[in-house]
Short mmCIF file of C-alpha atoms in Angstrom, two decimals:
data_model
loop_
_atom_site.label_atom_id
_atom_site.label_comp_id
_atom_site.label_asym_id
_atom_site.label_seq_id
_atom_site.Cartn_x
_atom_site.Cartn_y
_atom_site.Cartn_z
CA UNK A 872 100.14 132.64 101.63
CA UNK A 873 100.23 130.15 98.92
CA UNK A 874 103.60 128.91 100.36
CA UNK A 875 102.28 128.66 103.88
CA UNK A 876 99.32 126.72 102.69
CA UNK A 877 101.47 124.32 100.64
CA UNK A 878 103.67 123.85 103.63
CA UNK A 879 100.70 123.09 105.98
CA UNK A 880 99.25 120.57 103.27
CA UNK A 881 102.79 118.84 103.11
CA UNK A 882 102.84 118.61 106.95
CA UNK A 883 99.49 117.09 107.19
CA UNK A 884 100.24 114.51 104.37
CA UNK A 885 103.51 113.53 106.16
CA UNK A 886 101.46 113.27 109.44
CA UNK A 887 98.63 111.10 107.78
CA UNK A 888 101.38 108.96 106.23
CA UNK A 889 103.14 108.37 109.51
CA UNK A 890 99.96 107.37 111.43
CA UNK A 891 98.53 105.26 108.59
CA UNK A 892 101.82 103.33 108.09
CA UNK A 893 101.93 102.73 111.89
CA UNK A 894 98.37 101.35 112.10
CA UNK A 895 98.86 99.38 108.93
CA UNK A 896 101.93 97.53 110.12
CA UNK A 897 101.29 97.48 114.05
CA UNK A 898 97.75 98.11 114.74
CA UNK A 899 95.36 98.05 116.38
CA UNK A 900 96.64 100.82 118.32
CA UNK A 901 95.31 103.54 120.73
CA UNK A 902 95.75 107.26 119.98
CA UNK A 903 98.19 107.48 122.98
CA UNK A 904 100.21 104.58 121.23
CA UNK A 905 100.30 106.59 118.33
CA UNK A 906 101.65 109.59 120.05
CA UNK A 907 104.52 107.77 121.47
CA UNK A 908 105.43 105.71 118.58
CA UNK A 909 105.51 108.69 115.88
CA UNK A 910 106.36 111.52 118.08
CA UNK A 911 103.58 113.54 116.98
CA UNK A 912 101.51 115.59 119.58
CA UNK A 913 98.37 114.51 121.08
CA UNK A 914 96.11 117.52 119.00
CA UNK A 915 98.07 116.60 115.78
CA UNK A 916 97.08 112.56 116.23
CA UNK A 917 93.58 113.49 117.50
CA UNK A 918 92.94 115.94 114.40
CA UNK A 919 94.29 113.30 111.69
CA UNK A 920 92.54 110.38 113.18
CA UNK A 921 89.31 112.16 113.29
CA UNK A 922 89.78 112.87 109.41
CA UNK A 923 90.91 109.38 108.62
CA UNK A 924 87.70 107.92 110.52
CA UNK A 925 85.62 110.52 108.47
CA UNK A 926 86.97 109.34 105.34
CA UNK A 927 86.32 105.55 106.13
CA UNK A 928 90.23 104.84 106.30
CA UNK A 929 90.42 104.00 110.05
CA UNK A 930 87.90 102.43 112.30
CA UNK A 931 87.66 101.95 116.00
CA UNK A 932 88.37 98.17 117.09
CA UNK A 933 86.94 98.03 120.60
CA UNK A 934 88.57 99.23 123.88
CA UNK A 935 91.78 98.69 125.07
CA UNK A 936 92.46 96.82 128.33
CA UNK A 937 92.68 99.20 131.12
CA UNK A 938 94.02 99.11 134.73
CA UNK A 939 91.65 101.71 135.82
CA UNK A 940 90.09 104.85 134.47
CA UNK A 941 88.41 105.38 131.23
CA UNK A 942 89.63 102.94 128.68
CA UNK A 943 91.20 104.02 125.46
CA UNK A 944 89.83 102.88 122.04
CA UNK A 945 91.68 100.95 119.70
CA UNK A 946 92.04 101.88 116.08
CA UNK A 947 92.81 99.97 113.19
CA UNK A 948 92.78 100.14 109.38
CA UNK A 949 89.24 99.68 107.93
CA UNK A 950 89.47 96.26 106.24
CA UNK A 951 86.62 97.24 103.53
CA UNK A 952 88.05 100.55 102.67
CA UNK A 953 89.77 99.13 99.51
CA UNK A 954 90.87 95.98 97.92
CA UNK A 955 94.24 94.97 96.22
CA UNK A 956 95.21 92.28 93.88
CA UNK A 957 98.72 90.46 93.90
CA UNK A 958 100.23 88.65 91.12
CA UNK A 959 103.07 85.91 91.12
CA UNK A 960 104.38 85.65 87.82
CA UNK A 961 106.50 82.40 88.14
CA UNK A 962 108.31 80.31 85.77
CA UNK A 963 105.67 77.49 86.29
CA UNK A 964 102.35 79.26 87.05
CA UNK A 965 100.78 82.73 87.48
CA UNK A 966 98.98 83.02 90.76
CA UNK A 967 96.56 85.81 91.15
CA UNK A 968 95.12 86.79 94.57
CA UNK A 969 92.54 89.39 96.10
CA UNK A 970 93.13 90.88 99.36
CA UNK A 971 91.00 93.33 101.62
CA UNK A 972 92.93 96.29 103.29
CA UNK A 973 93.89 94.31 106.30
CA UNK A 974 95.45 91.76 103.77
CA UNK A 975 92.87 88.96 104.37
CA UNK A 976 93.01 86.77 101.39
CA UNK A 977 89.66 86.81 99.69
CA UNK A 978 90.08 84.86 96.56
CA UNK A 979 92.81 83.13 94.57
CA UNK A 980 93.14 81.43 91.22
CA UNK A 981 96.27 79.81 89.40
CA UNK A 982 97.10 79.32 85.72
CA UNK A 983 99.85 76.61 85.03
CA UNK A 984 102.43 77.91 82.69
CA UNK A 985 104.03 75.73 79.83
CA UNK A 986 107.76 76.16 80.32
CA UNK A 987 107.96 76.04 76.41
CA UNK A 988 105.22 78.66 76.22
CA UNK A 989 106.07 81.83 78.63
CA UNK A 990 105.24 84.35 75.74
CA UNK A 991 104.69 87.80 77.33
CA UNK A 992 101.16 87.98 75.85
CA UNK A 993 99.99 84.58 77.32
CA UNK A 994 101.52 85.74 80.87
CA UNK A 995 99.54 89.15 80.27
CA UNK A 996 96.30 87.19 79.46
CA UNK A 997 96.36 85.20 82.63
CA UNK A 998 97.01 88.20 84.80
CA UNK A 999 93.84 89.80 83.13
CA UNK A 1000 91.72 86.82 83.54
CA UNK A 1001 92.83 86.32 86.98
CA UNK A 1002 91.98 89.95 88.15
CA UNK A 1003 88.63 89.44 86.50
CA UNK A 1004 88.21 85.92 88.22
CA UNK A 1005 89.03 87.03 91.66
CA UNK A 1006 87.24 90.30 91.86
CA UNK A 1007 84.23 88.43 90.44
CA UNK A 1008 84.30 85.59 92.91
CA UNK A 1009 84.59 88.13 95.70
CA UNK A 1010 81.94 90.57 94.43
CA UNK A 1011 84.33 93.51 94.32
CA UNK A 1012 83.85 96.35 91.79
CA UNK A 1013 87.10 97.41 89.91
CA UNK A 1014 86.29 101.06 91.44
CA UNK A 1015 87.08 99.53 94.79
CA UNK A 1016 90.36 98.11 93.82
CA UNK A 1017 93.33 100.37 94.91
CA UNK A 1018 95.76 98.77 92.32
CA UNK A 1019 97.48 95.36 91.12
CA UNK A 1020 100.81 94.53 92.38
CA UNK A 1021 102.87 92.07 90.16
CA UNK A 1022 106.04 90.16 91.18
CA UNK A 1023 107.71 88.54 88.16
CA UNK A 1024 111.15 86.68 87.54
CA UNK A 1025 113.96 88.98 85.92
CA UNK A 1026 114.97 92.54 86.15
CA UNK A 1027 112.42 95.16 86.29
CA UNK A 1028 113.39 98.37 84.79
CA UNK A 1029 111.34 101.08 86.18
CA UNK A 1030 110.48 104.07 84.26
CA UNK A 1031 107.24 105.53 82.62
CA UNK A 1032 106.14 102.04 81.99
CA UNK A 1033 107.91 98.90 83.81
CA UNK A 1034 110.06 96.92 81.34
CA UNK A 1035 111.05 93.29 82.14
CA UNK A 1036 114.42 91.56 81.19
CA UNK A 1037 114.32 87.79 81.97
CA UNK A 1038 116.87 85.74 80.29
CA UNK A 1039 115.51 82.61 81.61
CA UNK A 1040 112.24 83.31 79.94
CA UNK A 1041 113.51 84.40 76.89
CA UNK A 1042 112.19 87.98 77.68
CA UNK A 1043 114.35 91.05 76.54
CA UNK A 1044 112.89 94.39 77.25
CA UNK A 1045 109.29 92.97 77.40
CA UNK A 1046 106.98 96.03 78.14
CA UNK A 1047 104.72 93.90 80.45
CA UNK A 1048 103.13 96.90 82.08
CA UNK A 1049 101.91 98.10 78.71
CA UNK A 1050 100.62 94.65 77.65
CA UNK A 1051 98.65 94.25 80.91
CA UNK A 1052 97.73 97.86 80.81
CA UNK A 1053 96.07 97.50 77.45
CA UNK A 1054 93.41 95.28 79.25
CA UNK A 1055 92.77 97.17 82.30
CA UNK A 1056 92.37 100.59 83.69
CA UNK A 1057 93.62 99.57 87.28
CA UNK A 1058 96.81 101.08 88.50
CA UNK A 1059 99.82 98.52 87.98
CA UNK A 1060 102.83 98.37 90.09
CA UNK A 1061 105.43 95.78 88.93
CA UNK A 1062 108.63 94.53 90.63
CA UNK A 1063 111.01 91.53 90.96
CA UNK A 1064 109.34 88.53 92.67
CA UNK A 1065 112.10 88.32 95.21
CA UNK A 1066 111.88 91.94 96.03
CA UNK A 1067 108.06 91.48 96.59
CA UNK A 1068 108.62 88.46 98.61
CA UNK A 1069 111.12 90.31 100.76
CA UNK A 1070 108.59 93.29 101.22
CA UNK A 1071 105.83 90.45 102.58
CA UNK A 1072 108.36 89.13 104.81
CA UNK A 1073 109.47 92.49 106.10
CA UNK A 1074 106.13 93.66 106.85
CA UNK A 1075 104.18 90.41 108.12
CA UNK A 1076 106.75 87.64 108.37
CA UNK A 1077 110.07 86.61 109.34
CA UNK A 1078 111.83 89.97 108.70
CA UNK A 1079 109.56 91.93 110.88
CA UNK A 1080 111.44 94.28 113.02
CA UNK A 1081 114.75 93.78 111.29
CA UNK A 1082 116.69 96.82 109.69
CA UNK A 1083 119.21 94.71 107.89
CA UNK A 1084 118.08 91.44 105.95
CA UNK A 1085 118.51 89.43 103.12
CA UNK A 1086 115.34 87.40 101.52
CA UNK A 1087 116.48 84.58 99.23
CA UNK A 1088 113.92 83.21 96.73
CA UNK A 1089 114.51 79.55 95.74
CA UNK A 1090 112.17 78.27 93.00
CA UNK A 1091 112.62 77.29 89.46
CA UNK A 1092 115.09 80.19 89.43
CA UNK A 1093 117.02 81.98 92.46
CA UNK A 1094 117.07 85.53 93.44
CA UNK A 1095 117.33 87.74 96.49
CA UNK A 1096 116.08 91.00 97.91
CA UNK A 1097 118.72 93.03 100.12
CA UNK A 1098 117.15 95.22 102.68
CA UNK A 1099 119.62 97.78 104.39
CA UNK A 1100 118.43 100.20 106.94
CA UNK A 1101 114.67 99.14 106.35
CA UNK A 1102 114.80 99.91 102.72
CA UNK A 1103 115.23 97.79 99.69
CA UNK A 1104 118.57 98.03 98.03
CA UNK A 1105 118.04 98.46 94.35
CA UNK A 1106 121.31 99.47 92.48
CA UNK A 1107 121.72 101.67 89.52
CA UNK A 1108 118.95 100.10 87.57
CA UNK A 1109 116.91 98.04 89.72
CA UNK A 1110 118.78 94.77 89.32
CA UNK A 1111 120.62 94.39 92.63
CA UNK A 1112 119.86 91.00 94.24
CA UNK A 1113 120.42 88.82 91.28
CA UNK A 1114 122.08 86.35 93.71
CA UNK A 1115 121.35 83.24 91.55
CA UNK A 1116 123.86 84.56 89.11
CA UNK A 1117 126.60 85.14 91.18
CA UNK A 1118 129.30 82.49 90.48
CA UNK A 1119 129.63 79.42 92.80
CA UNK A 1120 131.79 77.44 90.73
CA UNK A 1121 134.19 78.92 88.03
CA UNK A 1122 133.60 77.16 84.71
CA UNK A 1123 131.05 74.69 86.33
CA UNK A 1124 127.74 73.80 85.35
CA UNK A 1125 125.89 75.99 82.31
CA UNK A 1126 123.25 78.05 83.75
CA UNK A 1127 119.87 79.04 81.86
CA UNK A 1128 121.29 82.56 81.66
CA UNK A 1129 124.04 81.40 79.45
CA UNK A 1130 126.99 81.75 81.98
CA UNK A 1131 128.69 78.92 83.64
CA UNK A 1132 128.89 78.10 87.38
CA UNK A 1133 126.06 80.35 88.69
CA UNK A 1134 124.44 79.59 91.98
CA UNK A 1135 121.15 79.15 90.30
CA UNK A 1136 122.70 76.24 88.20
CA UNK A 1137 123.15 74.23 91.38
CA UNK A 1138 120.36 75.24 93.74
CA UNK A 1139 117.38 76.46 91.43
CA UNK A 1140 114.63 73.69 91.22
CA UNK A 1141 115.31 72.94 87.62
CA UNK A 1142 119.02 72.48 88.44
CA UNK A 1143 118.53 70.03 91.31
CA UNK A 1144 116.10 67.96 89.48
CA UNK A 1145 119.01 67.84 86.39
CA UNK A 1146 121.54 66.82 89.03
CA UNK A 1147 119.23 64.08 90.29
CA UNK A 1148 118.58 62.84 86.70
CA UNK A 1149 122.46 62.62 86.02
CA UNK A 1150 122.91 60.88 89.29
CA UNK A 1151 120.49 58.33 88.27
CA UNK A 1152 122.41 57.89 84.86
CA UNK A 1153 119.93 59.57 82.95
CA UNK A 1154 116.77 57.90 84.09
CA UNK A 1155 113.74 60.39 84.30
CA UNK A 1156 112.86 61.65 87.59
CA UNK A 1157 109.09 60.85 88.64
CA UNK A 1158 106.71 63.54 88.26
CA UNK A 1159 104.68 65.73 85.94
CA UNK A 1160 106.36 68.90 86.74
CA UNK A 1161 109.19 70.37 88.96
CA UNK A 1162 107.34 70.59 92.06
CA UNK A 1163 106.18 66.93 92.02
CA UNK A 1164 109.59 65.94 90.77
CA UNK A 1165 111.26 67.60 93.69
CA UNK A 1166 108.88 66.21 96.15
CA UNK A 1167 109.85 62.97 94.63
CA UNK A 1168 113.54 63.51 95.22
CA UNK A 1169 112.76 64.39 98.83
CA UNK A 1170 110.76 61.33 99.54
CA UNK A 1171 113.30 59.04 97.75
CA UNK A 1172 116.03 60.41 100.02
CA UNK A 1173 114.58 58.44 103.00
CA UNK A 1174 115.85 55.20 101.30
CA UNK A 1175 118.04 56.28 98.37
CA UNK A 1176 121.82 56.92 98.91
CA UNK A 1177 121.71 58.65 95.48
CA UNK A 1178 119.06 60.98 96.58
CA UNK A 1179 120.47 61.73 99.79
CA UNK A 1180 123.72 62.72 98.26
CA UNK A 1181 121.96 65.10 95.86
CA UNK A 1182 120.13 66.62 98.63
CA UNK A 1183 123.32 66.94 100.95
CA UNK A 1184 125.11 68.55 97.94
CA UNK A 1185 122.40 71.06 97.51
CA UNK A 1186 122.39 72.02 101.11
CA UNK A 1187 126.23 72.56 100.79
CA UNK A 1188 125.80 74.68 97.63
CA UNK A 1189 123.03 76.73 99.23
CA UNK A 1190 124.78 77.27 102.55
CA UNK A 1191 127.89 78.38 100.47
CA UNK A 1192 125.54 80.96 98.66
CA UNK A 1193 124.16 82.04 102.06
CA UNK A 1194 127.61 82.71 103.20
CA UNK A 1195 128.57 85.09 100.37
CA UNK A 1196 125.42 86.87 101.42
CA UNK A 1197 126.46 87.18 105.06
CA UNK A 1198 129.98 88.18 104.07
CA UNK A 1199 128.94 90.64 101.53
CA UNK A 1200 126.03 92.42 103.47
CA UNK A 1201 126.25 91.70 107.22
CA UNK A 1202 122.46 91.13 107.65
CA UNK A 1203 120.62 90.40 110.92
CA UNK A 1204 118.69 87.74 109.26
CA UNK A 1205 118.96 85.75 105.93
CA UNK A 1206 115.26 84.46 105.06
CA UNK A 1207 115.14 81.54 102.71
CA UNK A 1208 111.55 81.64 100.78
CA UNK A 1209 110.16 80.30 97.52
CA UNK A 1210 108.49 77.04 96.70
CA UNK A 1211 111.52 75.04 96.49
CA UNK A 1212 113.08 76.53 99.50
CA UNK A 1213 109.88 75.46 101.36
CA UNK A 1214 109.99 71.83 99.90
CA UNK A 1215 113.60 71.70 101.05
CA UNK A 1216 112.88 72.90 104.47
CA UNK A 1217 114.32 69.97 106.40
CA UNK A 1218 117.76 70.90 104.91
CA UNK A 1219 117.93 74.16 106.91
CA UNK A 1220 120.14 72.80 109.71
CA UNK A 1221 122.60 71.57 107.13
CA UNK A 1222 122.63 74.95 105.30
CA UNK A 1223 123.25 76.81 108.45
CA UNK A 1224 126.11 74.51 108.98
CA UNK A 1225 127.48 74.93 105.61
CA UNK A 1226 127.21 78.53 105.70
CA UNK A 1227 128.89 78.60 109.11
CA UNK A 1228 131.90 76.70 107.47
CA UNK A 1229 132.26 79.30 104.67
CA UNK A 1230 131.19 82.61 106.36
CA UNK A 1231 133.28 84.83 108.29
CA UNK A 1232 132.81 84.01 111.91
CA UNK A 1233 131.92 87.19 113.34
CA UNK A 1234 129.28 88.36 110.81
CA UNK A 1235 127.91 84.85 110.92
CA UNK A 1236 127.38 84.78 114.53
CA UNK A 1237 125.33 87.87 114.32
CA UNK A 1238 122.95 86.65 111.62
CA UNK A 1239 120.14 84.23 111.84
CA UNK A 1240 119.10 81.96 109.01
CA UNK A 1241 115.62 80.80 108.89
CA UNK A 1242 112.56 79.90 106.55
CA UNK A 1243 110.13 82.50 105.32
CA UNK A 1244 107.03 82.26 107.56
CA UNK A 1245 104.39 83.33 104.79
CA UNK A 1246 104.77 80.16 102.55
CA UNK A 1247 104.46 79.78 98.86
CA UNK A 1248 101.79 82.79 98.61
CA UNK A 1249 104.68 85.45 99.85
CA UNK A 1250 105.52 86.84 96.49
CA UNK A 1251 101.81 87.30 95.51
CA UNK A 1252 101.10 88.87 99.08
CA UNK A 1253 104.20 91.12 98.80
CA UNK A 1254 103.00 92.14 95.37
CA UNK A 1255 99.60 93.22 96.90
CA UNK A 1256 101.42 95.69 99.20
CA UNK A 1257 103.12 97.65 96.41
CA UNK A 1258 99.81 99.73 95.76
CA UNK A 1259 99.49 100.04 99.50
CA UNK A 1260 102.99 101.16 100.00
CA UNK A 1261 102.34 103.95 97.57
CA UNK A 1262 99.14 104.82 99.15
CA UNK A 1263 100.74 105.00 102.50
CA UNK A 1264 103.56 106.99 101.55
CA UNK A 1265 101.20 109.45 99.79
CA UNK A 1266 99.13 109.93 103.03
CA UNK A 1267 96.01 108.05 102.15
CA UNK A 1268 95.31 109.97 99.14
CA UNK A 1269 94.62 108.13 95.77
CA UNK A 1270 96.55 109.19 92.81
#
């Protein structure tokens, strides 16, 4: 009898997970839409939906258009059921954002980071201050926050507590989850920033509907998220996707990781600015930070042959890196995101052309290369989906 009850409970949670996930990603939908898309029976859908409405998880969203007869009622995830916080721990700033359950942005705050002071305690302090700031601004009580998702540079080793290895930041086995958890009781979910960007674009952006895709994050550093058959590929210890530290030029420029010739040493924002400075015979690049300096380079390319050559070389290097992704993973789509990729968006045609010269013809012709659709907020938005993904998988039951 206990086994039967356990089995029934497991089936019901699985049905709840399927319906909630479908409504979250593709809603609003009618009950009949849910029957068709999930393969569940009409009685099963009706029973589960009734429970979800009673719990406040799902709400009716008006009548669907009808060609005659009784119109069907549309269903959607209830936006105010819960709230989530998304955090982007970049190399130049910490961005903290609050979303409702429909992923509408409610509040946001940024804390600039001094490249010389990226101590884990400082970053953890910014994250905690940001959580308090955005929930306070929106008037959201901690009890109503489902969790906090955090996207961070480097390799995130998952375990009882997430540990971060980020050579570029000087972090070695940093217990980031423990540091942040000491200041909050909210559930924490930590992952690599490229992977959170990839999840955001898969759910809401340029990757939606794809089964095989690669999402490249180009900012101060460079990384990627590889999605195969709809799931993020992580490797043995979750370090898969360190695309920026694949070798582009053997014995080439020194990378921040200590190796030579890494892709990041050519197309990361810091590296692009360094190459421009060298091309200017050591003269400083105008601007107070990497973002303003990269913008100055892009603007100068309108009239400066030197700046134009640096950008043309960047497009070639980036295209070669994309060609490697196409040859290795045979994706349907390669999506370029991150603040530097967005700033260099006009280079996309040249990147495609360079990738076409370097990639094998057949997989290249099957792949599209495009910019991310969610802009510079994609890492934080994707981080905010981490607690939601767990919640949906668990059938809408809080742990």
